[in-house]
Amino acid sequence: MGQPTPARTDRDWWRDAVIYQVYVRSFADGDGDGTGDLAGVRARLPYLAELGVDALWFTPWYLSPLKDGGYDVADYRTIDPAFGTLAEAEKLIAEAAGSGIRTIVDIVPNHVSDQHPWFRAALAAGPGSPERELFHFRPGRGPHGELPPNDWPSQFAGSTEPVWTRLPDGDWYLHLFTPEQPDLNWAHPAVRREHEEILRFWFERGVAGVRIDSAALLAKDPDLPDLAADPEPHPFLDRDELHDIYRSWRRVADEYDGVFVGEVWLPDPERFARYLRPDELHTAFNFSFLTCPWDAGRLRAAIDTTLAEHAPVGAPATWVLCNHDVTRTVTRYGRADTAFDFATKAFGTPTDLALGTRRARAAALLSLALPGAVYLYQGEELGLPEAGIPLESIQDPMHFRSGGTDPGRDGCRVPLPWAADLPYAGFGSREEPWLPQPADWPSYAVDRQRRDPHSMLSLYRTAIALRRVFGDGPLTWLPAPDGVLAFARADALCVVNLSATPAPLPAHSRLLLGSGPLDDTGRLPRDTAAWLRV
Ligand code: GLC
């Protein structure tokens, strides 16, 4: 197994970093109460250093009623007591830095928790008050105001629930997600000011970057009109005002050499790239790659579009296979439909995990060889599948707001297995963790995989340590048989066989790494990738 690559120390570290997403609640339980916490993360920093990641992105760890897994923030300057304290977060940031690992926090500017002091004050102050101007309060339509102010759809895919909730005093308030997540009014100067102070608060504590949740949703048409069939401009998605907001955020970040990664789900590459102009966000998640099916032509097109859209603005691409919102990679790739789409999620989809795992291994080598930064979601390096969650244990509001048809996102949020022979697979809990682990979880445990040179964990560790062979230049596609992707960067080649038959390898001097063994005649089997030295 290769040596871990030390984190880059130069200011451009984020351009080709490997960034590991920590879902704190499910990473490791330090105090045994069934919920992951900062103590758990601190204890596992050596694991993360050994894995070789450059930075950790923490999903929200702030004070929260956890109605949407912490994306309902009641106070940005307090750590939720379930996770620890601010002093502990500061220690964690410092200790991680000591291991060469930077920290990225998650800011959720579109909405706050209904327990946030601003929203409580707005409720108390009543209709027409200045406190309500920080949100979107409106009278209803209909003779008695009994109809919601407009027809906007919920931003939880598959949800038919309204985005407006009526209060006993007659006013309605807007929430693109759950009623416990009221949307802020970004036309209000106090909202902008407060968020810039929150950015400073965390940059002052040594964080290197900020992930921006739902980054394209903040700005709303002040008239809150109904959603037209083909709205131009859209009343709440990708509005031009956003760019001014992010330009002023960028000025704050630049004072600290901080970097942004935006959660920007937009189908139009040109509109997407606007967020990445040199005075706006540094990076954004590549959802076209994440949602792409396991198909050579489609993947190549996604890669080419990604590189072409980023080039004019000079921003590096990101490569993402999964996160806390989507189906685990090994499960998705083991299904008849290998694309990801919130709209088609269903209970009981047949899955071939052996096939999905083989493809996920190949996809890991593909993404780690591409130019740009790679995001890795906790458990991806263990090849964890999407877990089936017993109905009575489901927590995710996405499930409930779909009327029970969407399985929700808990299946990718199950507490990690660390040690096969310990209770709860070594997650650290003395009692059943907040989400139940499947019976086969111990077989994925870190301690088992660490000893096995063919495990997913060993593949990731080796690949992360080795990926610098690809240098920091562009890629050149090589001629390859149908269904095979092959490209060169620096002195190395990456070849991925997505066809149904074994493929001959291009000329090379040495096989550096394979996601699986070659066949008897030295060809690359289907659903396998190889890194070669030329
Ligand atoms: C983002 C988060 C998701 C959350 C939503 C609302 O999409 O990734 O987990 O539910 O925003 O904050």
Coordinates of C-alpha atoms and ligand atoms in Angstrom, one line a residue:
M1 CA 0.0 0.0 0.0
G2 CA 1.3 3.5 -0.9
Q3 CA 2.2 6.2 1.5
P4 CA -0.4 8.9 2.1
T5 CA 0.1 12.0 0.1
P6 CA 0.7 15.0 2.5
A7 CA -1.9 17.8 2.0
R8 CA -0.7 20.5 -0.3
T9 CA 0.2 23.7 1.5
D10 CA 0.0 26.1 -1.3
R11 CA -2.9 28.5 -1.8
D12 CA -4.2 26.5 -4.7
W13 CA -4.7 23.4 -2.7
W14 CA -8.4 23.2 -3.5
R15 CA -7.8 23.0 -7.3
D16 CA -7.0 19.3 -7.1
A17 CA -7.8 18.3 -3.6
V18 CA -9.5 15.1 -2.3
I19 CA -12.2 16.4 0.0
Y20 CA -13.9 14.0 2.4
Q21 CA -17.5 14.7 3.5
V22 CA -18.2 14.0 7.1
Y23 CA -21.8 13.5 8.1
V24 CA -21.0 14.0 11.8
R25 CA -24.1 12.2 13.1
S26 CA -23.0 9.0 11.5
F27 CA -19.2 9.1 11.4
A28 CA -18.2 7.9 14.9
D29 CA -19.8 8.1 18.3
G30 CA -17.3 9.4 20.9
D31 CA -19.6 9.5 23.9
G32 CA -21.6 6.3 23.3
D33 CA -25.0 7.9 23.2
G34 CA -26.0 6.6 19.7
T35 CA -25.2 9.8 17.8
G36 CA -21.8 10.6 16.1
D37 CA -20.0 13.6 17.4
L38 CA -16.9 15.7 17.2
A39 CA -15.1 13.6 19.8
G40 CA -15.7 10.7 17.4
V41 CA -14.2 12.6 14.5
R42 CA -11.2 13.7 16.6
A43 CA -10.5 10.1 17.5
R44 CA -10.5 9.1 13.9
L45 CA -8.3 11.8 12.5
P46 CA -5.4 9.3 12.1
Y47 CA -7.7 7.2 9.9
L48 CA -8.5 10.2 7.7
A49 CA -4.8 11.2 7.5
E50 CA -3.9 7.6 6.5
L51 CA -6.6 7.7 3.8
G52 CA -4.7 10.7 2.5
V53 CA -7.5 13.3 2.2
D54 CA -6.7 17.0 2.0
A55 CA -9.8 18.4 3.6
L56 CA -12.9 17.5 5.5
W57 CA -16.3 19.0 4.7
F58 CA -18.6 18.8 7.7
T59 CA -22.3 18.8 7.0
P60 CA -23.9 21.3 9.5
W61 CA -22.8 20.8 13.0
Y62 CA -24.6 23.8 14.5
L63 CA -27.4 24.0 17.1
S64 CA -30.4 22.5 15.3
P65 CA -33.7 20.7 16.1
L66 CA -32.5 18.3 13.4
K67 CA -35.7 18.3 11.5
D68 CA -33.7 18.1 8.3
G69 CA -30.4 16.5 9.5
G70 CA -29.0 19.9 10.7
Y71 CA -29.9 21.8 7.5
D72 CA -32.3 23.6 9.9
V73 CA -29.9 25.8 11.8
A74 CA -31.0 27.6 15.0
D75 CA -27.7 29.2 15.8
Y76 CA -24.5 29.3 13.6
R77 CA -22.2 30.2 16.4
T78 CA -23.1 27.2 18.6
I79 CA -22.3 23.6 18.0
D80 CA -25.3 21.3 18.6
P81 CA -24.8 19.7 22.1
A82 CA -25.4 16.3 20.5
F83 CA -22.1 16.8 18.6
G84 CA -20.0 18.8 21.1
T85 CA -19.0 22.3 21.9
L86 CA -17.5 25.2 20.0
A87 CA -14.2 24.7 21.9
E88 CA -14.2 21.2 20.7
A89 CA -14.8 22.3 17.1
E90 CA -11.9 24.7 17.4
K91 CA -9.7 21.8 18.7
L92 CA -10.8 19.6 15.9
I93 CA -10.0 22.3 13.2
A94 CA -6.6 22.7 14.8
E95 CA -5.8 19.0 15.2
A96 CA -6.9 18.3 11.6
A97 CA -4.7 21.1 10.4
G98 CA -1.9 19.5 12.4
S99 CA -2.4 16.3 10.3
G100 CA -2.3 18.4 7.1
I101 CA -6.1 18.3 6.7
R102 CA -8.2 21.4 6.2
T103 CA -11.7 22.0 7.3
I104 CA -14.8 23.1 5.3
V105 CA -18.0 24.1 7.1
D106 CA -21.5 24.0 5.6
I107 CA -23.5 27.2 5.5
V108 CA -27.3 27.1 4.8
P109 CA -28.2 30.6 3.6
N110 CA -31.5 29.9 2.0
H111 CA -33.3 29.2 5.2
V112 CA -33.0 28.8 9.0
S113 CA -34.7 26.7 11.6
D114 CA -38.1 27.8 12.8
Q115 CA -36.3 27.8 16.2
H116 CA -33.8 30.5 15.1
P117 CA -34.3 33.6 17.2
W118 CA -35.1 35.7 14.1
F119 CA -38.0 33.5 13.2
R120 CA -39.3 33.3 16.7
A121 CA -39.2 37.0 16.9
A122 CA -41.0 37.3 13.6
L123 CA -43.8 35.0 14.8
A124 CA -44.1 37.0 18.1
A125 CA -44.1 40.4 16.3
G126 CA -47.1 39.7 14.1
P127 CA -48.2 40.6 10.6
G128 CA -46.7 43.7 9.1
S129 CA -43.8 43.9 11.6
P130 CA -40.2 44.6 10.6
E131 CA -39.2 41.3 12.1
R132 CA -41.3 39.5 9.5
E133 CA -39.4 41.3 6.7
L134 CA -36.4 39.0 7.3
F135 CA -38.6 36.2 5.8
H136 CA -41.3 35.9 3.2
F137 CA -44.6 36.5 5.0
R138 CA -47.6 37.2 2.9
P139 CA -51.4 37.2 3.2
G140 CA -53.1 34.3 1.5
R141 CA -55.2 34.4 -1.7
G142 CA -59.0 33.6 -1.8
P143 CA -61.8 35.6 -0.2
H144 CA -60.6 34.7 3.3
G145 CA -56.9 34.4 2.6
E146 CA -57.3 30.6 2.9
L147 CA -55.2 29.8 -0.2
P148 CA -51.4 30.0 -0.3
P149 CA -49.8 33.1 -1.9
N150 CA -48.5 31.3 -4.9
D151 CA -48.1 27.9 -6.5
W152 CA -44.4 27.2 -6.1
P153 CA -43.4 23.5 -5.8
S154 CA -41.5 22.0 -2.9
Q155 CA -37.8 21.7 -3.4
F156 CA -37.9 18.2 -2.0
A157 CA -38.3 16.2 -5.2
G158 CA -41.3 14.0 -5.2
S159 CA -43.0 16.2 -2.5
T160 CA -46.5 17.3 -3.1
E161 CA -46.6 19.3 0.2
P162 CA -47.1 23.0 0.0
V163 CA -44.2 25.5 0.4
W164 CA -46.4 27.8 2.4
T165 CA -47.7 27.4 6.0
R166 CA -50.4 29.5 7.5
L167 CA -50.2 30.9 11.0
P168 CA -53.1 31.4 13.4
D169 CA -52.8 35.2 12.8
G170 CA -53.6 34.7 9.1
D171 CA -50.1 35.3 7.5
W172 CA -48.5 32.6 5.4
Y173 CA -44.7 32.1 5.3
L174 CA -42.6 30.6 2.6
H175 CA -40.4 27.5 3.0
L176 CA -39.0 25.8 -0.1
F177 CA -38.2 22.8 2.1
T178 CA -40.0 21.8 5.3
P179 CA -42.2 24.1 7.4
E180 CA -39.4 24.0 10.0
Q181 CA -37.1 25.7 7.5
P182 CA -38.5 29.2 6.7
D183 CA -36.8 30.9 3.8
L184 CA -34.9 34.1 4.5
N185 CA -35.5 37.3 2.5
W186 CA -32.2 38.0 0.8
A187 CA -33.3 41.4 -0.4
H188 CA -33.0 42.5 3.2
P189 CA -29.6 44.0 4.1
A190 CA -29.6 42.5 7.6
V191 CA -29.7 39.0 6.1
R192 CA -26.7 39.7 3.9
R193 CA -24.8 41.4 6.8
E194 CA -25.5 38.5 9.2
H195 CA -24.2 35.9 6.7
E196 CA -21.0 37.8 6.1
E197 CA -20.5 37.9 9.8
I198 CA -21.1 34.1 10.0
L199 CA -18.5 33.6 7.3
R200 CA -16.0 35.7 9.3
F201 CA -16.8 33.9 12.5
W202 CA -15.8 30.5 10.9
F203 CA -12.9 31.8 8.9
E204 CA -11.6 33.4 12.1
R205 CA -11.7 29.9 13.7
G206 CA -9.4 28.6 11.0
V207 CA -11.7 26.9 8.5
A208 CA -10.3 26.8 5.0
G209 CA -13.6 26.8 3.1
V210 CA -17.3 26.9 3.1
R211 CA -19.9 24.7 1.3
I212 CA -22.9 26.7 0.4
D213 CA -26.2 24.8 0.7
S214 CA -28.9 25.3 -2.0
A215 CA -26.7 28.1 -3.4
A216 CA -29.0 28.9 -6.4
L217 CA -32.2 29.3 -4.4
L218 CA -31.6 32.3 -2.2
A219 CA -32.9 35.2 -4.3
K220 CA -36.6 35.4 -4.9
D221 CA -38.7 37.6 -7.2
P222 CA -40.0 40.2 -4.8
D223 CA -43.5 39.8 -6.2
L224 CA -43.4 36.1 -5.5
P225 CA -45.4 35.4 -8.7
D226 CA -46.8 32.0 -9.7
L227 CA -44.4 29.8 -11.5
A228 CA -45.0 30.3 -15.2
A229 CA -44.6 27.3 -17.6
D230 CA -41.2 28.6 -18.9
P231 CA -40.3 31.3 -16.5
E232 CA -37.7 33.9 -17.6
P233 CA -36.4 34.9 -15.2
H234 CA -37.3 32.1 -12.8
P235 CA -38.9 33.5 -9.6
F236 CA -36.6 31.5 -7.2
L237 CA -33.9 29.6 -9.0
D238 CA -30.7 31.0 -10.4
R239 CA -31.6 34.6 -10.3
D240 CA -29.1 37.3 -11.4
E241 CA -29.1 38.9 -7.9
L242 CA -27.3 35.9 -6.5
H243 CA -24.1 36.9 -8.3
D244 CA -23.9 40.2 -6.4
I245 CA -24.3 38.3 -3.1
Y246 CA -21.5 35.8 -3.9
R247 CA -19.2 38.6 -5.1
S248 CA -19.4 40.2 -1.7
W249 CA -18.9 36.8 0.0
R250 CA -15.9 36.3 -2.2
R251 CA -14.4 39.5 -0.9
V252 CA -14.8 38.2 2.7
A253 CA -13.2 34.8 1.8
D254 CA -10.3 36.5 0.0
E255 CA -9.3 38.2 3.3
Y256 CA -8.7 34.7 4.7
D257 CA -7.7 32.7 1.6
G258 CA -10.9 30.8 2.1
V259 CA -12.6 28.9 -0.6
F260 CA -16.2 28.2 -1.6
V261 CA -17.9 25.2 -3.0
G262 CA -21.5 25.8 -4.1
E263 CA -24.3 23.3 -4.2
V264 CA -25.6 24.5 -7.5
W265 CA -28.0 22.1 -9.2
L266 CA -28.5 23.7 -12.7
P267 CA -29.0 21.8 -16.0
D268 CA -27.6 24.6 -18.1
P269 CA -23.7 24.5 -18.2
E270 CA -23.4 28.2 -19.2
R271 CA -25.6 29.4 -16.3
F272 CA -23.8 27.0 -13.9
A273 CA -20.4 28.4 -14.9
R274 CA -21.5 32.0 -14.1
Y275 CA -21.2 31.1 -10.4
L276 CA -17.6 30.2 -11.0
R277 CA -16.4 33.5 -12.4
P278 CA -13.1 34.6 -10.8
D279 CA -14.7 37.0 -8.4
E280 CA -17.5 34.5 -7.3
L281 CA -17.3 30.9 -6.1
H282 CA -14.1 28.9 -6.4
T283 CA -15.9 25.6 -7.1
A284 CA -19.3 24.0 -7.3
F285 CA -20.4 20.3 -7.1
N286 CA -20.5 18.5 -10.4
F287 CA -24.0 17.0 -10.3
S288 CA -24.0 16.1 -14.0
F289 CA -21.2 13.6 -13.3
L290 CA -23.0 12.4 -10.1
T291 CA -26.2 11.7 -11.9
C292 CA -24.7 10.3 -15.1
P293 CA -25.4 6.6 -15.8
W294 CA -22.6 4.0 -16.1
D295 CA -22.3 4.4 -19.8
A296 CA -19.1 5.3 -21.7
G297 CA -20.6 7.7 -24.1
R298 CA -22.6 9.5 -21.5
L299 CA -19.7 9.7 -19.0
R300 CA -17.4 11.0 -21.7
A301 CA -19.9 13.6 -22.7
A302 CA -20.4 14.6 -19.0
I303 CA -16.6 14.9 -18.6
D304 CA -16.2 16.9 -21.8
T305 CA -19.1 19.3 -20.9
T306 CA -17.7 19.8 -17.4
L307 CA -14.2 20.6 -18.7
A308 CA -15.5 22.9 -21.4
E309 CA -17.8 24.8 -19.1
H310 CA -15.1 25.4 -16.5
A311 CA -12.4 26.4 -18.9
P312 CA -13.5 29.9 -19.8
V313 CA -13.9 30.9 -16.1
G314 CA -10.6 29.3 -15.0
A315 CA -12.3 27.3 -12.3
P316 CA -11.3 23.7 -11.6
A317 CA -13.9 20.9 -12.0
T318 CA -15.1 18.8 -9.2
W319 CA -15.9 15.1 -9.4
V320 CA -18.6 13.7 -7.2
L321 CA -20.1 10.2 -7.1
C322 CA -22.3 10.5 -4.1
N323 CA -23.2 12.5 -1.0
H324 CA -25.6 12.5 1.9
D325 CA -28.6 13.2 -0.4
V326 CA -28.3 10.5 -3.0
T327 CA -28.2 6.7 -3.4
R328 CA -24.9 5.1 -2.5
T329 CA -22.7 4.5 -5.5
V330 CA -22.3 0.7 -5.3
T331 CA -26.1 0.4 -5.1
R332 CA -26.8 2.8 -7.9
Y333 CA -24.4 1.1 -10.3
G334 CA -25.8 -2.3 -9.5
R335 CA -29.3 -1.4 -10.8
A336 CA -30.9 -1.6 -14.2
D337 CA -31.0 2.2 -14.2
T338 CA -27.5 3.4 -13.2
A339 CA -28.4 7.1 -13.4
F340 CA -29.3 9.0 -10.2
D341 CA -32.6 10.9 -10.2
F342 CA -34.6 11.9 -7.1
A343 CA -37.8 11.4 -9.1
T344 CA -37.2 7.7 -9.7
K345 CA -36.2 6.6 -6.2
A346 CA -38.4 3.8 -5.0
F347 CA -38.6 1.0 -2.4
G348 CA -37.5 -2.4 -3.5
T349 CA -35.4 -1.7 -6.6
P350 CA -33.5 -4.9 -7.5
T351 CA -29.8 -4.4 -7.1
D352 CA -26.7 -6.5 -8.0
L353 CA -24.2 -5.3 -5.4
A354 CA -21.3 -7.3 -6.7
L355 CA -21.8 -5.7 -10.1
G356 CA -22.3 -2.3 -8.5
T357 CA -19.2 -2.6 -6.4
R358 CA -17.1 -3.6 -9.4
R359 CA -18.3 -0.5 -11.2
A360 CA -17.8 1.7 -8.2
R361 CA -14.2 0.6 -7.9
A362 CA -13.7 1.5 -11.6
A363 CA -15.5 4.8 -11.1
A364 CA -13.2 5.6 -8.2
L365 CA -10.1 5.3 -10.4
L366 CA -11.8 7.3 -13.1
S367 CA -12.7 10.2 -10.9
L368 CA -9.4 10.3 -9.1
A369 CA -7.6 10.5 -12.4
L370 CA -9.6 13.4 -13.8
P371 CA -8.3 17.0 -13.6
G372 CA -9.8 18.8 -10.6
A373 CA -10.9 18.2 -7.1
V374 CA -12.6 14.9 -5.9
Y375 CA -15.3 14.7 -3.2
L376 CA -15.6 11.5 -1.3
Y377 CA -18.6 10.9 1.0
Q378 CA -17.9 9.0 4.2
G379 CA -18.4 5.2 3.7
E380 CA -17.8 5.5 -0.1
E381 CA -14.2 4.4 0.6
L382 CA -15.7 1.3 2.4
G383 CA -18.0 0.5 -0.5
L384 CA -21.0 0.8 1.8
P385 CA -24.3 0.1 0.0
E386 CA -27.5 2.0 0.4
A387 CA -29.0 0.5 3.6
G388 CA -32.6 -0.6 3.8
I389 CA -34.2 1.3 6.7
P390 CA -37.1 -0.3 8.5
L391 CA -40.2 1.9 8.0
E392 CA -40.5 2.7 11.7
S393 CA -36.9 3.9 11.8
I394 CA -37.1 6.4 8.9
Q395 CA -36.2 9.9 10.0
D396 CA -35.8 11.8 6.7
P397 CA -38.4 14.5 6.0
M398 CA -38.0 13.7 2.2
H399 CA -39.7 10.4 2.9
F400 CA -42.6 11.9 4.8
R401 CA -43.1 14.8 2.4
S402 CA -43.4 12.4 -0.5
G403 CA -46.4 10.8 1.1
G404 CA -44.2 7.8 1.9
T405 CA -43.3 6.8 -1.7
D406 CA -39.7 8.1 -1.6
P407 CA -37.5 5.9 0.7
G408 CA -35.8 9.1 1.8
R409 CA -32.1 9.6 2.3
D410 CA -31.5 7.7 5.5
G411 CA -30.1 4.7 3.6
C412 CA -26.9 6.6 2.8
R413 CA -26.6 8.1 6.3
V414 CA -26.3 4.9 8.4
P415 CA -23.6 5.0 11.1
L416 CA -20.2 3.8 9.9
P417 CA -18.8 0.3 10.7
W418 CA -15.3 0.6 12.3
A419 CA -14.7 -2.8 13.9
A420 CA -16.4 -6.0 12.9
D421 CA -16.4 -7.6 16.3
L422 CA -17.6 -4.7 18.4
P423 CA -21.2 -3.8 19.2
Y424 CA -22.8 -1.7 16.5
A425 CA -19.8 -2.5 14.3
G426 CA -17.6 -0.3 16.4
F427 CA -19.5 2.9 15.7
G428 CA -19.0 3.6 19.4
S429 CA -22.5 3.5 20.7
R430 CA -23.6 1.8 23.9
E431 CA -27.2 1.6 22.7
E432 CA -28.8 1.3 19.2
P433 CA -27.4 4.2 17.1
W434 CA -29.8 6.8 15.8
L435 CA -30.3 4.8 12.5
P436 CA -30.1 1.0 12.6
Q437 CA -27.2 -0.7 10.8
P438 CA -28.0 -3.6 8.5
A439 CA -27.0 -7.1 9.7
D440 CA -24.1 -7.3 7.2
W441 CA -22.5 -4.0 8.3
P442 CA -19.6 -5.7 10.1
S443 CA -18.4 -7.2 6.9
Y444 CA -17.6 -3.6 5.7
A445 CA -15.8 -2.6 8.8
V446 CA -12.7 -0.6 8.6
D447 CA -10.6 -3.1 10.6
R448 CA -11.4 -5.9 8.1
Q449 CA -10.8 -3.8 5.1
R450 CA -7.5 -2.4 6.4
R451 CA -6.1 -5.9 6.5
D452 CA -7.3 -6.8 3.0
P453 CA -5.2 -5.5 0.1
H454 CA -8.2 -6.0 -2.3
S455 CA -10.7 -4.1 -0.2
M456 CA -12.4 -0.9 -1.4
L457 CA -10.5 0.9 1.4
S458 CA -7.2 -0.3 0.2
L459 CA -8.0 0.7 -3.3
Y460 CA -9.0 4.3 -2.2
R461 CA -5.9 4.6 -0.1
T462 CA -3.6 3.5 -2.8
A463 CA -5.3 5.6 -5.5
I464 CA -5.3 8.8 -3.4
A465 CA -1.6 8.3 -2.7
L466 CA -0.8 7.6 -6.3
R467 CA -3.0 10.1 -8.1
R468 CA -0.3 12.8 -8.4
V469 CA 1.2 10.7 -11.3
F470 CA -1.5 12.4 -13.3
G471 CA 0.1 15.8 -12.7
D472 CA -2.0 18.9 -12.8
G473 CA -2.4 19.3 -16.6
P474 CA -5.3 18.7 -18.9
L475 CA -6.4 15.3 -20.2
T476 CA -6.1 14.0 -23.8
W477 CA -8.5 11.3 -24.9
L478 CA -6.9 8.3 -26.6
P479 CA -8.5 6.2 -29.3
A480 CA -10.2 3.2 -27.7
P481 CA -12.7 0.5 -28.6
D482 CA -16.5 1.2 -28.2
G483 CA -17.5 1.4 -24.6
V484 CA -13.9 2.1 -23.4
L485 CA -12.7 5.4 -22.0
A486 CA -9.0 6.0 -22.2
F487 CA -7.1 9.3 -21.5
A488 CA -3.6 10.5 -20.8
R489 CA -2.4 13.1 -18.3
A490 CA 1.3 13.7 -17.7
D491 CA 3.0 10.3 -18.0
A492 CA 0.0 8.3 -16.9
L493 CA -3.0 6.8 -18.6
C494 CA -6.4 5.9 -17.2
V495 CA -8.5 3.3 -19.0
V496 CA -12.0 2.3 -18.0
N497 CA -13.8 -0.6 -19.7
L498 CA -17.6 0.0 -19.7
S499 CA -18.2 -2.4 -22.6
A500 CA -19.4 -6.0 -22.2
T501 CA -16.1 -7.6 -23.4
P502 CA -12.5 -7.5 -22.2
A503 CA -10.5 -4.7 -23.8
P504 CA -6.8 -4.7 -24.8
L505 CA -4.7 -2.1 -22.9
P506 CA -3.0 0.7 -24.8
A507 CA 0.8 0.6 -25.0
H508 CA 2.4 1.2 -21.5
S509 CA 5.4 0.4 -19.5
R510 CA 3.8 -0.5 -16.2
L511 CA 0.5 -1.3 -14.6
L512 CA 0.2 1.1 -11.7
L513 CA -3.1 0.2 -10.3
G514 CA -6.2 -1.8 -11.3
S515 CA -9.7 -1.7 -9.8
G516 CA -9.6 -5.5 -10.4
P517 CA -7.3 -8.1 -11.9
L518 CA -6.6 -8.2 -15.7
D519 CA -7.7 -11.4 -17.4
D520 CA -5.3 -14.3 -18.4
T521 CA -4.3 -12.6 -21.6
G522 CA -3.6 -9.2 -20.0
R523 CA -6.8 -7.6 -21.1
L524 CA -9.0 -5.2 -19.0
P525 CA -12.2 -7.0 -18.0
R526 CA -15.6 -5.3 -18.2
D527 CA -16.4 -2.7 -15.5
T528 CA -12.7 -2.5 -14.6
A529 CA -10.3 0.5 -14.7
A530 CA -6.5 0.6 -14.8
W531 CA -3.9 3.3 -14.3
L532 CA -0.9 2.8 -16.5
R533 CA 2.6 4.4 -16.8
V534 CA 3.6 5.2 -20.4
Ligands
GLC1 C1 -29.3 20.6 0.5 C2 -28.8 19.6 1.4 C3 -29.9 18.7 1.8 C4 -31.0 19.5 2.5 C5 -31.4 20.7 1.6 C6 -32.2 21.7 2.4 O1 -29.8 20.0 -0.7 O2 -27.7 18.9 0.8 O3 -29.5 17.7 2.7 O4 -32.1 18.7 2.8 O5 -30.3 21.4 1.1 O6 -31.3 22.4 3.3

